[in-house]
Coordinates of C-alpha atoms and ligand atoms in Angstrom, one line a residue:
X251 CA 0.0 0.0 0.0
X252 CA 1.4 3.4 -0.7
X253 CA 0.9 5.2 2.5
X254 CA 1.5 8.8 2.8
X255 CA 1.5 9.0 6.9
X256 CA 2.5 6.2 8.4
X257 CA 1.8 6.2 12.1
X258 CA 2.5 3.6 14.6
X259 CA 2.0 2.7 18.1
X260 CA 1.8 6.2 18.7
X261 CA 0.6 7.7 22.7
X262 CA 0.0 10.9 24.0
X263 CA 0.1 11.5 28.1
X264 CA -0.5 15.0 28.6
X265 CA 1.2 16.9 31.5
X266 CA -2.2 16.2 33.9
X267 CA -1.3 12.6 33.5
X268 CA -4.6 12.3 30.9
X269 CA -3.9 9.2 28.4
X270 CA -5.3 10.7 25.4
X271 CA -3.8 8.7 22.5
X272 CA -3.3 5.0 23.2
X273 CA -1.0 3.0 21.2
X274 CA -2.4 4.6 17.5
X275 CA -1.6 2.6 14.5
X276 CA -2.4 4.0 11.4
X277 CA -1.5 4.8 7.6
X278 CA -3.4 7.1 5.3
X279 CA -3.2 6.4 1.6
X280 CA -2.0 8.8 -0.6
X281 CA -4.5 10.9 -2.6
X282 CA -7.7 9.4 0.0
X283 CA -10.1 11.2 1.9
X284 CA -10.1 9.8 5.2
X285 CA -12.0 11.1 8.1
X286 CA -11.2 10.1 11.6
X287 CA -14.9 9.7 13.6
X288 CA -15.3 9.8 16.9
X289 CA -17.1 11.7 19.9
X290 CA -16.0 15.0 21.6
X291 CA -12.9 14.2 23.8
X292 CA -11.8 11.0 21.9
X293 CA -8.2 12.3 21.1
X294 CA -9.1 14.0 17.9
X295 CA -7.5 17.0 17.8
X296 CA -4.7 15.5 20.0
X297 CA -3.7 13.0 17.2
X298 CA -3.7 15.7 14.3
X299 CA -1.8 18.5 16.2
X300 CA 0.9 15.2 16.7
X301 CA 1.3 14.5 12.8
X302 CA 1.3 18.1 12.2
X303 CA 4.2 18.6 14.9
X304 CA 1.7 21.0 17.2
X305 CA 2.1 18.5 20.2
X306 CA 4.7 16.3 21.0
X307 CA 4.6 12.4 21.2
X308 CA 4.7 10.5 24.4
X309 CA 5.5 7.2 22.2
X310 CA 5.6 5.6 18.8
X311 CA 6.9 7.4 15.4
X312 CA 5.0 9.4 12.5
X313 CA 6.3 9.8 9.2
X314 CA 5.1 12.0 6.6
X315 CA 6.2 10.9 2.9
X316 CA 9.0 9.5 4.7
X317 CA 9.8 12.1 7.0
X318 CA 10.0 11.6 10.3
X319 CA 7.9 14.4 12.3
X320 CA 10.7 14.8 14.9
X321 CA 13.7 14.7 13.4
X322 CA 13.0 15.9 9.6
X323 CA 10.5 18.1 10.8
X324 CA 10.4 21.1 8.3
X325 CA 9.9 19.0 5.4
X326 CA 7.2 17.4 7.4
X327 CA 5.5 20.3 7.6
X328 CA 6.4 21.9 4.6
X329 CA 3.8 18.9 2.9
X330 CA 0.7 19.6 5.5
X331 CA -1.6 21.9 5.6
X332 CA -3.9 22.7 8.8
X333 CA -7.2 24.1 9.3
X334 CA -7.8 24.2 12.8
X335 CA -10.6 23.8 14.6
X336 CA -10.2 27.0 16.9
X337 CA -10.9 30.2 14.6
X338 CA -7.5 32.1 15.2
X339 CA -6.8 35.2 13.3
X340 CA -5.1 38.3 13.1
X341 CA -7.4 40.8 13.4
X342 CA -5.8 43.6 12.0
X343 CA -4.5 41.8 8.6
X344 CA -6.1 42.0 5.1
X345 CA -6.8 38.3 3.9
X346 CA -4.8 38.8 1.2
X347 CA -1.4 40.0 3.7
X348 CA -2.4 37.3 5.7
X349 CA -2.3 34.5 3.2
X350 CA 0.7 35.4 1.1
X351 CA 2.6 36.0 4.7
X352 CA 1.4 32.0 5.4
X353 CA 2.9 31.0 1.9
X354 CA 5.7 32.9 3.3
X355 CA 6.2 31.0 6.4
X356 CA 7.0 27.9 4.5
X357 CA 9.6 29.6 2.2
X358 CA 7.7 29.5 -0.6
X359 CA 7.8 32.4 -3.6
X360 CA 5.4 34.7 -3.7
X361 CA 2.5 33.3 -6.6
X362 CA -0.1 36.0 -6.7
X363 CA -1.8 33.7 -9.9
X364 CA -2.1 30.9 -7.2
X365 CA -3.0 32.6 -4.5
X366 CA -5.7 34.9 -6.5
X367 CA -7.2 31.4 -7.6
X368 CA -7.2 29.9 -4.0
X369 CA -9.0 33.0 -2.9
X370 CA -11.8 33.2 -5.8
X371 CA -12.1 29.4 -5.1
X372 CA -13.4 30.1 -1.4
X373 CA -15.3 33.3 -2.4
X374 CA -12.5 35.5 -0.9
X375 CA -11.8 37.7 -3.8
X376 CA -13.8 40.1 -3.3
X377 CA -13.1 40.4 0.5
X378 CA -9.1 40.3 -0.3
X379 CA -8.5 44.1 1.0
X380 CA -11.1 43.2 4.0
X381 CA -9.5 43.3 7.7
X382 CA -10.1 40.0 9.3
X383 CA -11.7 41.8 11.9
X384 CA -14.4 43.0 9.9
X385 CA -15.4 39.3 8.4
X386 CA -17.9 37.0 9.8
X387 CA -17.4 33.7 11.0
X388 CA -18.0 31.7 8.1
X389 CA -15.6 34.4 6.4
X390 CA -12.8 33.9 9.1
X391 CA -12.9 30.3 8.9
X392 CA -12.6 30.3 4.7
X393 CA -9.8 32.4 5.2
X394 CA -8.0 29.6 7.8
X395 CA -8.6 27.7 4.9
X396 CA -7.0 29.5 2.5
X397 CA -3.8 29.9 4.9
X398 CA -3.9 25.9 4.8
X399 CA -3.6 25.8 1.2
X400 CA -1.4 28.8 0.6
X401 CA 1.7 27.0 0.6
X402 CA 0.5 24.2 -2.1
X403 CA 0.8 21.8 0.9
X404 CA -0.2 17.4 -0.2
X405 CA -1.9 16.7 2.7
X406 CA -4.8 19.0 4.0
X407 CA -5.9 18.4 7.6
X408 CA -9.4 19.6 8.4
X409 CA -10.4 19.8 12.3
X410 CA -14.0 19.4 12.5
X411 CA -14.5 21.4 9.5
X412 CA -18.0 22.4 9.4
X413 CA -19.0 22.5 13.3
X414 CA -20.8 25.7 13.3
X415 CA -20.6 26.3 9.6
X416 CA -23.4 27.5 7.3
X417 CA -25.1 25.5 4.1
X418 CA -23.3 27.6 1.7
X419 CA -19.7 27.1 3.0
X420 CA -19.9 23.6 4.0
X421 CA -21.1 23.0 -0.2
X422 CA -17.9 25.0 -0.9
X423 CA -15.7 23.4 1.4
X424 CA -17.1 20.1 0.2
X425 CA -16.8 20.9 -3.6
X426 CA -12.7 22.4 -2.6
X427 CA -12.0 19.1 -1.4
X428 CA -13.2 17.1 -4.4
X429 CA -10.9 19.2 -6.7
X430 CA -8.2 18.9 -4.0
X431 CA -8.0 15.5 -3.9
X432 CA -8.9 15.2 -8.0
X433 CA -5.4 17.0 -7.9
X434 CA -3.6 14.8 -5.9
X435 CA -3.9 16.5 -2.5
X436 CA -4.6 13.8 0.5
X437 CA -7.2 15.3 2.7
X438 CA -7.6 14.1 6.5
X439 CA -10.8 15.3 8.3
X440 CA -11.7 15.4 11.8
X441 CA -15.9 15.2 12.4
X442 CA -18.6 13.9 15.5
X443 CA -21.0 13.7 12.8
X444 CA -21.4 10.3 11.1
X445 CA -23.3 12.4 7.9
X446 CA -19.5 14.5 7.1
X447 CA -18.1 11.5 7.2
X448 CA -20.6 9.4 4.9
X449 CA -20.8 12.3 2.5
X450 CA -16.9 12.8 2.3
X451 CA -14.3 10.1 3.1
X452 CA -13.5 7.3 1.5
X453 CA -12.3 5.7 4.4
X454 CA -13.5 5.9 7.6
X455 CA -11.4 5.0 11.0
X456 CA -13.5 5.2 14.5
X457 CA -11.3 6.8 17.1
X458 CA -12.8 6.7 21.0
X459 CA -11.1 7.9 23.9
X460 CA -7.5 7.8 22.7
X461 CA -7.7 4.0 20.8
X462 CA -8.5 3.5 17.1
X463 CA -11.7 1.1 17.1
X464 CA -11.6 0.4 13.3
X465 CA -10.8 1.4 10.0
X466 CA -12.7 0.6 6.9
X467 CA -13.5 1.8 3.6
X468 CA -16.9 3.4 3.8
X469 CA -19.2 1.1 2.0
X470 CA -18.5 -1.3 4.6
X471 CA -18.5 0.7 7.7
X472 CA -22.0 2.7 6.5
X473 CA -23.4 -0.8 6.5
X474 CA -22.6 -1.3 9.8
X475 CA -23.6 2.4 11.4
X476 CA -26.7 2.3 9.7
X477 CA -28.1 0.7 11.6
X478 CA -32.4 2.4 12.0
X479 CA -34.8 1.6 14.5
X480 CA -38.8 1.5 14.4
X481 CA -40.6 1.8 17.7
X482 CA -44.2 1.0 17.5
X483 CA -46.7 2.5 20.6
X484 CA -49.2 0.2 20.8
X485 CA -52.9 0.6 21.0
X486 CA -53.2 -1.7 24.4
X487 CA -50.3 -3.5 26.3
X488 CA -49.4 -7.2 25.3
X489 CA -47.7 -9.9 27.6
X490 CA -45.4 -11.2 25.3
X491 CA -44.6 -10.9 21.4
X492 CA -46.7 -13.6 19.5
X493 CA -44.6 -16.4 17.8
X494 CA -45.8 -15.7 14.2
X495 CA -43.9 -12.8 14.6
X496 CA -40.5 -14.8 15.9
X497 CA -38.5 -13.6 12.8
X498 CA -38.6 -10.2 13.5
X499 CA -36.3 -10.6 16.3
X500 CA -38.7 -8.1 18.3
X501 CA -38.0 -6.2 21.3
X502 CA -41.2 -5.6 24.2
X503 CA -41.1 -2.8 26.0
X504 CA -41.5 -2.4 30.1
X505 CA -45.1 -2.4 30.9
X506 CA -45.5 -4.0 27.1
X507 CA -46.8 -1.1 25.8
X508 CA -43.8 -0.8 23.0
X509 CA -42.5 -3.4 20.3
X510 CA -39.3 -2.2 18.9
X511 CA -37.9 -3.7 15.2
X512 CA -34.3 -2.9 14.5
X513 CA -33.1 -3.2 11.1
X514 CA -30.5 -2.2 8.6
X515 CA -31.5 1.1 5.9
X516 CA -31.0 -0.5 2.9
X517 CA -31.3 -4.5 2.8
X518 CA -34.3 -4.8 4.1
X519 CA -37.1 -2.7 2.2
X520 CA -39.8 -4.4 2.6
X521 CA -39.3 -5.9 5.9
X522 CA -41.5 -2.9 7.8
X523 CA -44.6 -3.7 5.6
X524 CA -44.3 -7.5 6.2
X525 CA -44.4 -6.7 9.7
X526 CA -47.0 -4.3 9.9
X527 CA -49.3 -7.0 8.1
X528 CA -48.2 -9.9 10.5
X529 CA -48.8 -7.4 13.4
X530 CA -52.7 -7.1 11.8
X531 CA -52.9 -10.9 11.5
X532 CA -51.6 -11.2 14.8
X533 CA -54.7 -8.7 16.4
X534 CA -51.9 -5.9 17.2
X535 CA -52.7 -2.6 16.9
X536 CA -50.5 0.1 17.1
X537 CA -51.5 3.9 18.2
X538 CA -48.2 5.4 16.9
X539 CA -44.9 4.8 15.2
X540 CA -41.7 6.4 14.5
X541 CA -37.7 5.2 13.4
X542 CA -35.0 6.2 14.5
X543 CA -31.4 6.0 13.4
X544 CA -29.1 5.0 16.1
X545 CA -27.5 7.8 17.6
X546 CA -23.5 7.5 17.1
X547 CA -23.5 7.5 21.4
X548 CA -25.1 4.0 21.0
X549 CA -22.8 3.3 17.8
X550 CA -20.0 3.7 19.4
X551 CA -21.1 2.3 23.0
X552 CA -21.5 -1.3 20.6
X553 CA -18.4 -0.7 18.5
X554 CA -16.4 -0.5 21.8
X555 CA -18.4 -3.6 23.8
X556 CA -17.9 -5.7 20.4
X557 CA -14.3 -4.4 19.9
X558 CA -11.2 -7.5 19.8
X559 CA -8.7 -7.3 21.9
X560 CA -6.2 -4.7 21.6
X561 CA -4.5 -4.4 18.3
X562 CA -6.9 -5.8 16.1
X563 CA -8.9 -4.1 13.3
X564 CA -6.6 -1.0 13.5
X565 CA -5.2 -1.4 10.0
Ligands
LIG181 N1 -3.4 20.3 26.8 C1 -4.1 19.3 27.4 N2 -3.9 18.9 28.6 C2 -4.6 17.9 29.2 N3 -5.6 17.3 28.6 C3 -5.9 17.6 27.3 C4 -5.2 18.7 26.7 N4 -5.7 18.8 25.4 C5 -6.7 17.9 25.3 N5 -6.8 17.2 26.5 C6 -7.8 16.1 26.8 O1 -7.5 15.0 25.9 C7 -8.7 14.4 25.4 C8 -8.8 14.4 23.9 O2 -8.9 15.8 23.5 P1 -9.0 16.1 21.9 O3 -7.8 15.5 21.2 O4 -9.2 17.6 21.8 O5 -10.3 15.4 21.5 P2 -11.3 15.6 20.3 O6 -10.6 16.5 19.3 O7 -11.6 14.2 19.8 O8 -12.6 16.2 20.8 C9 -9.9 15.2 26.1 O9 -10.3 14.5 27.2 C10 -9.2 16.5 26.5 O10 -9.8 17.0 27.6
LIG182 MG1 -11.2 18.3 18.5

């Protein structure tokens, strides 16, 4: 496999003590777009600000296109760029100052044709003489972007790119990194929301408090996150689920006032109308219904309590 990062058995202790990386293995593949999953405070932020030389290690090694992040650090960095997930900015700069100064920081010559194209790409021309101050938030955070990108950087981190982001700029962000990785670029994404990662990444690895879970190519791990639920409020309690209505694998409620049918989005279309008929044959009425997709709390409380032990399905 032609891996652009490779990172392995890589921890991070903070100063508190706090274990928030655990023994990380993990390669990204050049030119993917692979979005790391997991809930608020699963180590994140912690493992991207490692790669991109912002924390340091406690344990284990990353290399960037072959260059170790400690020791061969400026060309390391000199490949990544970083969106972060903090809006940071000078306030007094003009986006286009502030830009070429990033491209600067990496010793790159100046390329006003590039950097007028990065900024008409985000919808920052026209704000290019605009102090940062005077932007909005969605603004600010397309110009963070454009810092990212202003050094031509193959490998574009993204912390939790559209928390708090309107429509408009999450369809540009999304349509950037299309054409990003169309050229080539590898594009790393942090998110909490299952949907980013569904609608953007071709691979998908499960992070939860500090250990890799899984990684998969999407296809496969959609199939097993979407997971739905339909709970059914019956019209009078029952004692216990009929057994012409075995197959269904049925949950009852306390009290038996609820029958709840879990089943996968796509494979099984006309499993809810089969069952609503049985549950007529049966003499079952219902009063109300909804579904429910399962909330990625309870996908990751079953990933973790089905998890192998340590080391496996990290790779
Ligand atoms: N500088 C720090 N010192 C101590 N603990 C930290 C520090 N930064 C982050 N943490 C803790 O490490 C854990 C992972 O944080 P983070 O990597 O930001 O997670 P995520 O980005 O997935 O929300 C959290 O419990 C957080 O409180
Ligand atoms: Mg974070």
């Amino acid at each position: 496999m032609d891996s652009i990062i490779s990172i392995s058995a890589l921890s991070k202790t903070y100063a508190s003590g706090f274990s928030a990386l655990k023994g990380v293995d993990l390669d990204i593949r050049r030119g993917e777009i692979f979005a790391l999953l997991g809930p608020n405070g699963a180590g994140k932020t912690t493992l991207i600000s490692v790669v991109c030389g912002l924390v340091n290690a406690s344990a284990g090694t990353v290399r960037v296109d072959g260059h170790d992040i400690v020791r061969d650090y400026r060309a390391a960095r000199a490949l990544i760029g970083l969106v972060p997930q903090e809006l940071t900015t000078d306030a007094f700069e003009t986006v286009w100052n502030t830009v070429s100064f990033s491209r600067g920081l990496f010793g790159k010559p100046p390329d006003p044709a590039y950097l007028e194209q990065l900024l008409k790409d985000l919808s920052l021309w026209a704000k290019r003489d605009a102090k940062l101050m005077m932007l909005s938030g969605g603004m600010k955070r397309r110009v963070l972007i454009a810092k990212a990108l202003s050094h031509e950087p193959r490998i574009l981190f993204l912390d939790e790119p559209t928390a708090g982001v309107d429509v408009e700029l999450r369809r540009d962000m999304w349509q950037l990194v299309r054409r990003l990785r169309d050229s080539g670029v590898t594009v790393i994404l942090t998110t909490h929301y299952i949907e980013e990662a569904e609608e953007m990444a071709d691979r998908i690895g499960v992070i939860a408090k500090g250990a890799l879970i899984l990684v998969e190519d999407k296809a496969a791990l959609m199939k097993k996150l979407g997971g739905k639920q339909l709970t059914l409020q019956l019209a009078a309690p029952i004692e216990e689920i009929p057994s012409a209505l075995a197959r269904y694998g049925l949950a009852l409620g306390k009290g038996g006032g609820t029958l709840v049918y879990r089943y996968e989005a796509e494979t099984e279309d006309n499993a809810i109308a089969d069952l609503l008929q049985d549950l007529a044959a049966a003499g079952i009425a219902f009063a109300d219904l909804h579904t429910t997709q399962r909330s990625l709390e309870e996908i990751f409380v079953s990933l973790v309590s089905e998890r192998e032990p340590a080391g496996e399905g990290a790779r």
